[in-house]
Amino acid sequence: MKKVINAPENVVADMLRGMELAHGGMLRVIHDFGVVVRADAPVQGKVALVSGGGSGHEPTHGGYVGPGMLDAACAGAVFTSPTPEQMLEASKAVDGGAGVFYVVKNYTGDVLNFEMAGELAEAEGIQTDYVITNDDVSVEDSTYTTGRRGIAGTIFVHKIAGAAADDGKDLSGVGEIASRVNANMRSMGMALTSCTPPESGEPIFEIADDEMEIGMGIHGEPGIERKKIEPADQIVDQMLGKILGDTVDFTGSEVAVMINGLGGTPLMELYTAYAHVADVLKREGVAVWRMPYIGEYMTSIEMAGFSITLLKLDEEMKGYLGAPCSVAAGRPF
Amino acid sequence: MKKVINAPENVVADMLRGMELAHGGMLRVIHDFGVVVRADAPVQGKVALVSGGGSGHEPTHGGYVGPGMLDAACAGAVFTSPTPEQMLEASKAVDGGAGVFYVVKNYTGDVLNFEMAGELAEAEGIQTDYVITNDDVSVEDSTYTTGRRGIAGTIFVHKIAGAAADDGKDLSGVGEIASRVNANMRSMGMALTSCTPPESGEPIFEIADDEMEIGMGIHGEPGIERKKIEPADQIVDQMLGKILGDTVDFTGSEVAVMINGLGGTPLMELYTAYAHVADVLKREGVAVWRMPYIGEYMTSIEMAGFSITLLKLDEEMKGYLGAPCSVAAGRPF
């Protein structure tokens, strides 16, 4: 295991300490609970957005805490759901009287724990609602999931629902647009390499030097097909074919596009993939809205691979996606 | 070799095509010359900033092209200096009558070629000047360098000199502040793994599973010491010790801090490293200016490792470092 860490059991705490030292004006950390909270929380009268999940997907989740996106993020152990207690603590820290909205990726542990947290919060007088994201078209049911998995498209939900909450939408209004974003986005990933959680020190799966897996999940869950590495254009064709062939008709629409690196994939390769994505979308009559989102948005530690997300936009979504926000995952330049 | 590429000999062209498709409103690519130019170049009456070097360091160099930073970037083959012809073409494309300023990292090929490009440009009536960055304190002279190497601190030169040119400084004024930034910054890197240029398909060096190298260059040039992997805090102590022990006295100053990932290092590890950097700087009486710059600014393809840069700021530098800019390497959120 080759990592810049101290004691493996402290990686999440060490990371959160670094985040707080780095971005103190923007966020604070409730260290006893592993919860990242925007510095000025709670914002009175605003619906508060909370997300979270296992660590190892940075900048997801804490990197999206700040004005215009999340009010709080719960950091579980690496690839492990946070607990209902963490989520309750986050809810109490950010509730400004207008309720707390949970953005939950569809993994069984996350879903169960956020549902339980909602019950605990309601018992304390905090209104809650949630959306479960399930943008990954690759497989139905998976190692940790019933139905489809929630992956990088979830960041679009953070951004758009976050801006909607800033804009004064109430809990049901935030829920409505969050669900609409989820219903209109589709993603798919692929992996060239495995990754190693620091706590176990062992790769989460084995893969041969000349192989890739199409449809791989962000915790190494099996995908559709394992085969010899193909040229980038063929890989993109297979991924986009599955996305465009799914139940959202993207043709004729303006679409937000994300090419998300999984941690170990150089930007050179993401741009190479995007060149062909752009060609295919043009051929299919799909218009790319503004600039595509190309970079590391939701990673799997140091995994080499990437995912593609398309989100079919309406006018309201465009306004919220383009609204300003201030989060650690935005580069400071 | 596990990469999302098409033909290895076309990686740079494919990447530049993807960049142009992605960021068309911001930049254009002179494909015959591998030059990335800001979309609205030339800007009349403004000193134009040009940089460049081997590819494989993305988002360096093309990701920093745009208002407030570079006017053009020359993309060489992976880890190979661009040619004087590329640099001349870039100079002609961006000269707005106030001259062209080259930001050159101290590698022998880059220096010779930019010097030759300057002569060629002058022969065509374009005034030129340049700065050679050499922020890496780890070694004197190196595989491709006489003196010290230029590494991630160079991005601070792009930002500050770019803002100075926007602010109306003339060629000598831009040169003065670029030199001042270079004189006041110090960097050092370390590597856990090697990386593989697509064209050769072979790792640039071998390193054992339990080893790291302190002071490693961004093309795998040897560092100070190869040894067993140590805890993050010890690694940081060694790197910061060398930086703080060098000829710039950072004590009592406000300092811009960059924790730069080399491509394969998760953000979790960069924040872990930063936590201890912050502790040491506090102990040494060094104040971190605003938020540190934590992320991938100058990579070595998929190398795992990171570098630390400190820049001692004065009031003029702070104004320029904090000025707005609009470049592809800034995330679009």
XYZ file of C-alpha atoms in Angstrom:
666
model
C 0.000 0.000 0.000
C 1.581 3.271 -1.148
C -0.120 6.193 0.524
C 0.689 9.523 2.134
C -1.021 8.777 5.444
C -0.289 8.440 9.129
C -2.067 5.632 11.052
C -4.489 3.934 8.624
C -7.272 4.004 11.233
C -7.027 7.796 11.376
C -7.213 8.651 7.672
C -10.672 10.170 7.784
C -9.965 12.194 10.923
C -6.637 13.405 9.494
C -8.309 14.410 6.237
C -11.078 16.295 8.023
C -8.528 18.110 10.150
C -6.673 19.152 6.997
C -9.904 20.295 5.351
C -10.835 22.434 8.307
C -7.355 23.967 8.551
C -7.408 24.661 4.813
C -10.919 26.018 4.445
C -11.664 27.398 7.884
C -13.518 30.417 6.559
C -15.809 28.219 4.533
C -16.506 25.190 6.697
C -16.052 23.722 10.128
C -15.805 20.108 11.254
C -17.712 18.522 14.115
C -14.850 16.177 14.858
C -16.611 13.909 17.320
C -19.098 13.035 14.601
C -17.078 13.317 11.359
C -19.439 15.955 10.031
C -18.408 18.868 7.781
C -20.687 21.907 8.193
C -20.681 25.213 6.339
C -19.114 27.877 8.519
C -22.223 30.036 8.793
C -24.721 27.230 9.500
C -27.532 27.211 10.373
C -28.930 29.628 7.792
C -32.261 30.765 9.215
C -35.286 30.145 7.015
C -33.406 28.187 4.338
C -33.885 24.489 3.636
C -30.613 22.816 4.633
C -29.038 20.233 2.328
C -27.183 17.298 3.871
C -25.400 14.497 2.067
C -22.738 11.995 2.980
C -21.526 8.495 2.497
C -18.344 6.517 2.796
C -15.073 8.412 2.553
C -12.681 7.723 -0.319
C -14.736 9.608 -2.914
C -13.180 13.051 -2.324
C -13.957 15.834 -3.105
C -17.300 14.117 -2.450
C -18.749 14.828 0.075
C -17.117 17.520 2.230
C -15.713 19.386 -0.761
C -19.239 20.399 -1.755
C -20.121 22.032 1.554
C -20.658 25.772 1.271
C -23.055 28.479 0.124
C -24.954 27.276 -2.935
C -24.427 23.556 -2.401
C -24.463 21.430 0.776
C -24.982 22.693 4.324
C -23.361 19.579 5.753
C -21.683 16.335 4.729
C -21.287 13.186 6.827
C -17.992 11.337 6.338
C -18.177 7.610 6.956
C -15.134 5.388 7.199
C -13.672 4.625 3.750
C -16.357 2.993 1.588
C -18.620 2.640 4.653
C -21.922 4.389 5.260
C -21.989 7.077 7.934
C -24.185 6.304 10.932
C -27.649 7.710 11.699
C -26.049 9.488 14.666
C -23.702 11.393 12.331
C -26.619 12.332 10.114
C -28.707 13.452 13.066
C -25.857 15.598 14.355
C -25.491 17.153 10.895
C -29.241 17.808 10.762
C -29.238 19.538 14.123
C -26.224 21.659 13.171
C -27.730 22.992 9.948
C -31.482 23.159 10.464
C -32.548 26.775 10.156
C -36.209 26.052 10.790
C -37.157 25.258 7.203
C -36.247 21.604 7.330
C -33.381 19.397 6.211
C -33.158 17.690 2.844
C -30.978 14.583 2.437
C -29.274 13.713 -0.851
C -28.678 9.976 -0.616
C -26.867 7.802 -3.127
C -28.587 4.473 -3.607
C -26.536 2.149 -1.441
C -28.443 0.057 1.068
C -26.503 1.258 4.110
C -26.766 4.918 3.140
C -30.494 4.631 2.458
C -31.301 2.802 5.700
C -29.199 5.148 7.794
C -30.552 8.350 6.252
C -34.113 7.027 6.694
C -33.410 6.320 10.332
C -31.738 9.731 10.762
C -34.844 11.338 9.303
C -36.995 9.619 11.900
C -34.641 10.678 14.694
C -34.602 14.260 13.424
C -38.400 14.396 13.076
C -38.627 13.193 16.680
C -36.569 16.261 17.606
C -38.885 18.549 15.679
C -36.821 18.877 12.484
C -38.747 18.388 9.254
C -36.901 16.163 6.771
C -37.238 14.833 3.269
C -34.822 13.061 0.927
C -34.017 12.007 -2.608
C -32.280 8.778 -3.514
C -30.020 9.158 -6.550
C -29.672 6.205 -8.893
C -28.085 7.537 -12.062
C -25.855 4.558 -12.903
C -27.382 2.712 -15.885
C -24.887 -0.116 -15.882
C -26.593 -2.719 -13.706
C -29.837 -3.364 -11.817
C -29.086 -4.459 -8.251
C -25.484 -4.663 -7.170
C -23.212 -5.669 -4.323
C -24.476 -2.943 -1.985
C -27.599 -1.817 -3.834
C -31.135 -2.790 -4.716
C -31.972 -1.093 -8.005
C -29.470 1.180 -9.654
C -26.460 2.763 -7.964
C -26.038 6.465 -7.322
C -22.779 7.803 -8.718
C -21.258 11.066 -10.013
C -24.503 12.564 -11.299
C -25.296 13.105 -7.629
C -23.054 16.187 -7.762
C -25.548 17.786 -10.157
C -28.239 17.196 -7.522
C -26.051 18.865 -4.880
C -25.555 21.869 -7.132
C -29.076 22.341 -8.435
C -30.950 21.501 -5.231
C -28.446 23.625 -3.309
C -29.140 26.639 -5.513
C -32.894 25.982 -5.290
C -32.692 26.033 -1.487
C -30.696 29.281 -1.666
C -33.402 30.642 -3.929
C -35.959 30.129 -1.165
C -37.688 26.934 -2.258
C -39.341 25.082 0.590
C -38.714 21.450 1.511
C -41.194 20.070 -1.008
C -39.911 22.405 -3.719
C -36.323 21.305 -3.124
C -37.489 17.708 -3.155
C -39.334 18.216 -6.416
C -36.361 19.611 -8.302
C -33.922 17.131 -6.769
C -36.155 14.289 -7.980
C -36.485 15.905 -11.377
C -32.702 16.151 -11.744
C -32.294 12.525 -10.709
C -34.982 11.414 -13.152
C -33.275 13.218 -16.027
C -29.681 12.114 -15.545
C -27.887 8.939 -16.504
C -24.310 7.885 -15.784
C -21.954 5.037 -16.427
C -18.423 4.239 -15.293
C -15.486 2.047 -16.201
C -12.333 1.035 -14.351
C -8.823 0.123 -15.430
C -7.460 -0.535 -11.946
C -8.591 -1.381 -8.447
C -8.000 0.753 -5.365
C -6.889 0.096 -1.813
C -8.758 1.370 1.254
C -6.117 2.395 3.816
C -7.795 0.534 6.684
C -7.635 -2.900 5.014
C -4.493 -2.291 2.991
C -5.776 -4.700 0.334
C -7.087 -3.932 -3.184
C -10.879 -4.209 -3.338
C -10.645 -6.488 -6.394
C -8.082 -7.956 -8.757
C -7.872 -7.100 -12.446
C -5.289 -8.216 -15.004
C -2.738 -5.818 -16.525
C -4.478 -5.857 -19.906
C -8.079 -5.775 -18.679
C -10.730 -3.177 -17.937
C -14.241 -3.420 -16.559
C -17.172 -1.555 -18.088
C -19.944 -0.535 -15.696
C -17.809 -0.892 -12.572
C -19.188 0.775 -9.429
C -17.371 3.331 -7.305
C -16.681 0.725 -4.627
C -15.532 -1.850 -7.152
C -18.964 -3.419 -7.564
C -19.041 -5.630 -10.668
C -20.070 -4.018 -13.936
C -21.389 -5.366 -17.226
C -18.335 -6.813 -18.806
C -14.667 -7.398 -18.150
C -12.486 -7.482 -21.239
C -9.218 -6.459 -22.860
C -8.549 -2.713 -22.831
C -9.916 -1.062 -25.960
C -9.179 2.318 -27.553
C -10.793 5.288 -25.807
C -13.291 5.876 -28.604
C -14.624 2.319 -28.369
C -14.915 2.577 -24.596
C -16.852 5.821 -24.937
C -19.098 4.278 -27.619
C -20.065 1.458 -25.302
C -20.721 3.721 -22.309
C -22.614 6.388 -24.239
C -24.561 3.732 -26.133
C -25.918 2.401 -22.874
C -26.669 5.891 -21.512
C -28.355 7.144 -24.683
C -30.247 3.868 -25.079
C -31.795 4.176 -21.619
C -35.169 5.739 -20.783
C -34.253 9.439 -20.932
C -34.472 10.793 -24.491
C -31.589 13.258 -24.707
C -31.983 13.974 -28.439
C -32.788 17.583 -29.201
C -32.059 18.660 -25.633
C -29.441 20.754 -23.910
C -27.468 18.497 -21.656
C -24.973 19.020 -18.843
C -22.047 16.641 -19.379
C -19.657 15.390 -16.723
C -16.507 13.387 -17.442
C -15.510 12.322 -13.949
C -12.086 10.904 -13.141
C -12.047 8.176 -10.496
C -8.807 9.317 -8.867
C -5.924 7.874 -10.874
C -6.879 8.952 -14.386
C -4.902 11.886 -15.808
C -6.759 14.862 -17.234
C -5.147 14.029 -20.577
C -7.256 10.865 -20.729
C -10.443 12.619 -19.612
C -10.041 15.159 -22.425
C -9.298 12.340 -24.874
C -12.554 10.652 -23.821
C -14.444 13.936 -24.024
C -13.335 14.552 -27.608
C -15.235 11.446 -28.695
C -18.153 12.118 -26.340
C -18.561 15.492 -28.060
C -18.483 13.857 -31.502
C -21.117 11.271 -30.585
C -23.423 13.788 -28.908
C -23.220 16.062 -31.948
C -24.075 13.138 -34.241
C -27.030 12.227 -32.007
C -28.395 15.757 -31.900
C -27.597 16.330 -28.229
C -26.369 19.853 -27.391
C -23.750 20.272 -24.646
C -24.729 23.096 -22.279
C -21.947 25.611 -21.654
C -18.691 23.885 -20.700
C -18.656 20.212 -19.760
C -17.568 19.319 -16.218
C -14.232 17.520 -16.670
C -12.221 16.533 -13.626
C -12.398 14.593 -10.394
C -15.831 15.084 -8.838
C -16.508 11.695 -7.250
C -13.511 9.418 -6.967
C -12.737 5.889 -5.785
C -9.514 6.617 -3.912
C -6.763 6.092 -6.531
C -8.773 3.987 -9.017
C -7.963 4.568 -12.692
C -11.128 4.930 -14.713
C -13.862 7.445 -15.362
C -17.583 7.920 -15.639
C -19.802 9.844 -18.023
C -22.949 11.623 -16.830
C -25.583 13.311 -18.987
C -28.270 15.499 -17.439
C -31.151 16.705 -19.603
C -31.706 20.307 -18.580
C -34.775 22.497 -18.403
C -34.676 26.259 -17.933
C -35.004 26.127 -14.154
C -32.191 23.594 -13.839
C -29.944 25.727 -16.043
C -30.460 28.736 -13.824
C -29.547 26.769 -10.723
C -26.639 24.892 -12.294
C -25.120 28.181 -13.424
C -25.695 29.974 -10.100
C -22.635 30.935 -8.055
C -21.496 28.728 -5.192
C -18.520 28.698 -2.877
C -17.151 25.291 -1.929
C -13.755 23.758 -1.268
C -13.945 21.608 -4.406
C -13.973 24.774 -6.487
C -10.378 25.709 -7.109
C -9.361 28.938 -5.401
C -8.006 30.597 -8.559
C -0.021 0.221 -19.767
C -3.546 0.999 -18.571
C -4.791 4.184 -20.170
C -7.909 5.639 -21.734
C -6.269 6.583 -25.031
C -6.493 5.858 -28.730
C -3.231 5.548 -30.679
C -0.364 6.357 -28.276
C 1.288 8.613 -30.856
C -1.841 10.792 -30.949
C -2.360 11.393 -27.212
C -1.404 15.048 -27.270
C -3.467 15.810 -30.386
C -6.468 13.931 -28.945
C -6.194 15.804 -25.662
C -5.952 19.186 -27.376
C -8.987 18.344 -29.506
C -10.937 17.475 -26.350
C -9.802 20.679 -24.651
C -10.924 22.804 -27.568
C -14.292 21.033 -27.788
C -14.771 21.425 -24.050
C -13.651 25.017 -23.617
C -14.303 26.547 -27.028
C -15.516 29.830 -25.617
C -12.339 30.210 -23.617
C -9.561 28.929 -25.835
C -8.721 27.713 -29.298
C -6.053 25.315 -30.491
C -3.645 25.880 -33.372
C -3.597 22.195 -34.173
C -0.727 22.208 -36.669
C 1.522 23.569 -33.945
C 0.076 22.094 -30.731
C -0.536 25.559 -29.321
C -3.427 26.507 -27.017
C -4.396 30.183 -27.347
C -6.974 32.194 -25.436
C -10.063 32.664 -27.577
C -9.838 36.437 -27.788
C -6.099 36.685 -28.532
C -4.356 38.891 -29.373
C -5.355 41.431 -26.748
C -4.180 44.776 -28.104
C -1.822 46.725 -25.889
C -1.405 43.982 -23.261
C 1.800 42.045 -22.639
C 1.075 38.461 -23.707
C 2.148 35.591 -21.454
C 3.288 32.345 -23.071
C 4.385 29.165 -21.342
C 4.691 25.549 -22.311
C 6.686 22.421 -21.900
C 6.265 18.712 -22.284
C 2.747 17.311 -22.032
C 1.814 14.954 -19.203
C 1.657 17.694 -16.555
C -2.004 18.616 -17.077
C -3.711 20.938 -16.259
C -0.290 22.517 -16.898
C 0.023 24.115 -19.418
C -3.142 24.554 -21.517
C -5.437 24.565 -18.504
C -4.023 27.924 -17.454
C -4.786 29.705 -20.730
C -7.388 32.426 -20.379
C -8.009 35.946 -19.142
C -5.858 36.660 -16.101
C -3.275 33.949 -16.702
C -1.612 32.723 -19.926
C -2.325 33.968 -23.428
C -0.890 30.800 -24.942
C 0.625 27.445 -23.992
C 2.814 25.231 -26.149
C 2.225 21.488 -25.734
C 5.252 19.339 -26.434
C 5.124 15.574 -26.730
C 4.848 13.891 -23.320
C 7.810 14.949 -21.155
C 9.462 16.551 -24.211
C 10.132 20.241 -24.753
C 8.033 22.000 -27.368
C 9.977 23.313 -30.368
C 11.013 26.911 -31.078
C 8.596 26.817 -34.039
C 5.667 26.123 -31.668
C 6.766 28.937 -29.395
C 7.163 31.337 -32.331
C 3.685 30.447 -33.591
C 2.276 31.057 -30.112
C 4.094 34.395 -29.917
C 2.697 35.540 -33.247
C -0.824 34.472 -32.291
C -0.907 36.413 -29.020
C 1.293 39.475 -29.500
C -0.879 42.545 -29.097
C 1.930 45.004 -29.739
C 3.187 45.177 -26.154
C 5.497 42.183 -26.378
C 5.466 38.552 -25.317
C 6.706 37.247 -21.979
C 7.783 33.616 -21.657
C 7.443 31.659 -18.410
C 10.001 28.876 -18.709
C 10.612 26.054 -16.252
C 14.294 25.335 -15.833
C 14.803 22.323 -18.060
C 17.617 22.577 -20.585
C 15.425 21.857 -23.627
C 12.729 24.318 -22.584
C 15.279 27.053 -21.874
C 17.195 26.616 -25.142
C 14.027 26.467 -27.205
C 12.369 29.475 -25.591
C 15.609 31.461 -26.016
C 15.679 30.529 -29.688
C 11.965 31.346 -30.046
C 12.650 34.757 -28.525
C 15.312 35.433 -31.165
C 12.998 34.293 -33.953
C 10.162 36.458 -32.608
C 12.408 39.504 -32.220
C 13.459 39.018 -35.870
C 9.773 39.329 -36.727
C 9.438 42.527 -34.745
C 7.931 41.052 -31.572
C 9.544 42.178 -28.317
C 10.164 39.316 -25.906
C 11.459 38.675 -22.430
C 11.379 35.654 -20.144
C 11.729 34.292 -16.644
C 13.200 30.909 -15.813
C 11.535 29.315 -12.786
C 13.658 27.170 -10.504
C 11.650 26.690 -7.318
C 12.611 23.076 -6.553
C 15.026 23.075 -3.593
C 15.692 19.352 -3.662
C 18.778 19.115 -5.888
C 21.271 21.290 -7.754
C 21.649 20.092 -11.354
C 19.560 17.169 -12.475
C 18.906 14.829 -15.359
C 17.538 17.545 -17.627
C 18.599 20.661 -15.719
C 21.558 22.812 -14.833
C 20.792 24.444 -11.491
C 17.454 23.870 -9.825
C 14.334 22.519 -11.523
C 11.168 24.507 -12.100
C 8.089 22.747 -10.708
C 4.615 23.558 -9.365
C 5.467 27.007 -8.019
C 5.513 28.043 -11.675
C 1.706 28.197 -11.501
C 2.018 31.093 -9.049
C 4.133 32.883 -11.675
C 1.440 32.269 -14.310
C -1.204 33.695 -12.005
C 0.625 36.729 -10.662
C 2.407 37.727 -13.872
C -0.844 37.126 -15.765
C -2.742 39.489 -13.494
C 0.099 42.020 -13.707
C -0.098 41.975 -17.513
C -3.885 42.423 -17.282
C -3.236 45.355 -14.974
C -1.283 47.103 -17.719
C 2.303 46.442 -16.667
C 4.765 46.646 -19.545
C 7.203 43.924 -20.540
C 9.841 44.956 -18.031
C 7.237 45.350 -15.271
C 5.878 41.863 -15.930
C 9.430 40.544 -15.966
C 10.205 42.256 -12.678
C 7.283 40.753 -10.795
C 7.707 37.313 -12.388
C 11.329 37.280 -11.218
C 10.288 38.473 -7.784
C 7.758 35.656 -7.454
C 10.338 33.115 -8.541
C 12.905 34.495 -6.104
C 10.452 34.217 -3.202
C 9.093 30.715 -3.743
C 10.472 27.327 -2.866
C 9.067 23.877 -3.632
C 9.845 20.252 -3.061
C 8.259 17.019 -4.234
C 8.178 13.325 -3.410
C 6.991 10.256 -5.288
C 5.530 6.912 -4.271
C 5.173 5.507 -7.772
C 6.507 5.940 -11.266
C 4.441 6.874 -14.321
C 4.231 5.657 -17.887
C 4.369 7.969 -20.912
C 1.914 6.594 -23.483
C 4.361 6.791 -26.365
C 6.978 4.516 -24.765
C 4.562 2.392 -22.758
C 7.280 1.852 -20.139
C 7.513 3.295 -16.607
C 10.106 6.070 -16.411
C 11.738 4.420 -13.402
C 11.323 1.454 -11.076
C 10.564 1.743 -7.385
C 9.854 -1.009 -4.864
C 6.414 -1.549 -3.324
C 7.551 -0.268 0.060
C 9.713 2.621 -1.122
C 9.318 6.333 -1.785
C 11.674 8.959 -3.143
C 12.060 12.377 -1.552
C 12.943 15.228 -3.898
C 11.888 13.391 -7.053
C 11.393 15.583 -10.148
C 8.252 15.788 -12.250
C 9.830 13.668 -14.980
C 11.156 11.125 -12.530
C 14.529 12.822 -12.108
C 16.330 11.458 -9.028
C 15.732 13.186 -5.710
C 17.644 13.341 -2.460
C 16.912 10.016 -0.931
C 15.084 6.779 -1.631
C 13.816 4.981 1.437
C 10.995 3.029 3.065
C 7.658 4.814 3.088
C 7.229 6.867 6.255
C 4.131 8.362 7.903
C 2.796 11.496 6.225
C 3.900 13.760 9.055
C 7.529 12.604 8.763
C 7.468 13.065 5.001
C 6.138 16.586 5.422
C 8.755 17.333 8.088
C 11.544 16.378 5.725
C 10.150 18.361 2.787
C 9.266 21.473 4.783
C 12.562 21.297 6.641
C 14.427 21.608 3.366
C 12.135 24.380 2.081
C 12.238 26.415 5.287
C 15.983 25.868 5.632
C 16.681 27.346 2.201
C 17.539 30.964 1.415
C 14.080 32.555 1.646
C 13.168 33.490 5.217
C 9.453 32.756 5.463
C 9.173 33.441 9.202
C 6.830 36.288 10.054
C 5.506 36.459 6.489
C 2.220 35.741 4.782
C 2.756 32.824 2.468
C 0.768 31.244 -0.363
C 0.828 27.474 0.101
C 0.319 24.878 -2.601
C -0.083 21.154 -1.930
C 0.111 19.778 -5.452
C -0.922 16.227 -6.326
C 1.183 14.558 -9.010
C -1.749 12.745 -10.651
C -2.392 9.552 -8.708
C -2.612 10.913 -5.165
C -6.120 11.158 -3.697
C -7.282 14.432 -2.215
C -7.616 12.588 1.115
C -3.824 12.275 1.224
C -3.225 15.877 0.167
C -5.434 17.088 3.022
C -3.654 14.714 5.404
C -0.338 16.232 4.346
C -1.743 19.752 4.639
C -2.864 19.196 8.220
C 0.751 18.742 9.270
C 2.010 21.487 6.949
C -0.356 23.865 8.731
C 0.909 22.725 12.143
C 4.562 23.195 11.204
C 3.995 26.596 9.606
C 2.132 27.792 12.670
C 4.960 26.605 14.911
C 7.498 28.398 12.692
C 5.575 31.671 12.664
C 4.603 31.469 9.003
C 1.068 32.714 8.216
C -0.901 30.955 5.456
C -2.532 33.527 3.146
C -6.242 32.914 2.543
C -6.930 29.300 1.541
C -4.062 27.022 0.535
C -4.078 25.681 -3.030
C -4.726 21.944 -2.648
C -5.243 19.810 -5.726
C -3.632 18.799 -8.998
C -1.904 21.834 -10.501
C 1.153 20.282 -12.148
C 1.076 16.527 -12.510
C 3.360 13.769 -13.759
C 0.774 11.728 -15.645
C -0.502 9.187 -13.055
C 2.412 9.412 -10.600
C 1.481 9.063 -6.907
C 3.183 11.743 -4.874
C 2.921 15.420 -4.153
C 4.866 18.637 -3.835
C 4.750 21.517 -1.397
C 5.311 25.108 -2.524
C 5.629 28.184 -0.315
C 5.567 31.677 -1.813
C 6.435 34.639 0.407
C 3.955 37.333 -0.546
C 4.131 41.100 -0.643
C 1.117 43.377 -1.045
C 1.387 43.618 -4.820
C 1.617 39.828 -5.213
C -1.432 39.359 -2.992
C -3.491 41.676 -5.144
C -2.532 39.798 -8.288
C -2.853 36.315 -6.779
C -6.368 37.153 -5.605
C -7.444 38.771 -8.883
C -10.111 36.999 -10.933
C -9.121 34.800 -13.850
C -10.964 32.496 -16.190
C -9.160 29.338 -17.221
C -10.055 25.728 -17.950
C -8.223 24.488 -14.838
C -10.679 26.439 -12.709
C -13.638 24.178 -12.060
C -16.792 25.408 -13.740
C -18.950 25.335 -10.599
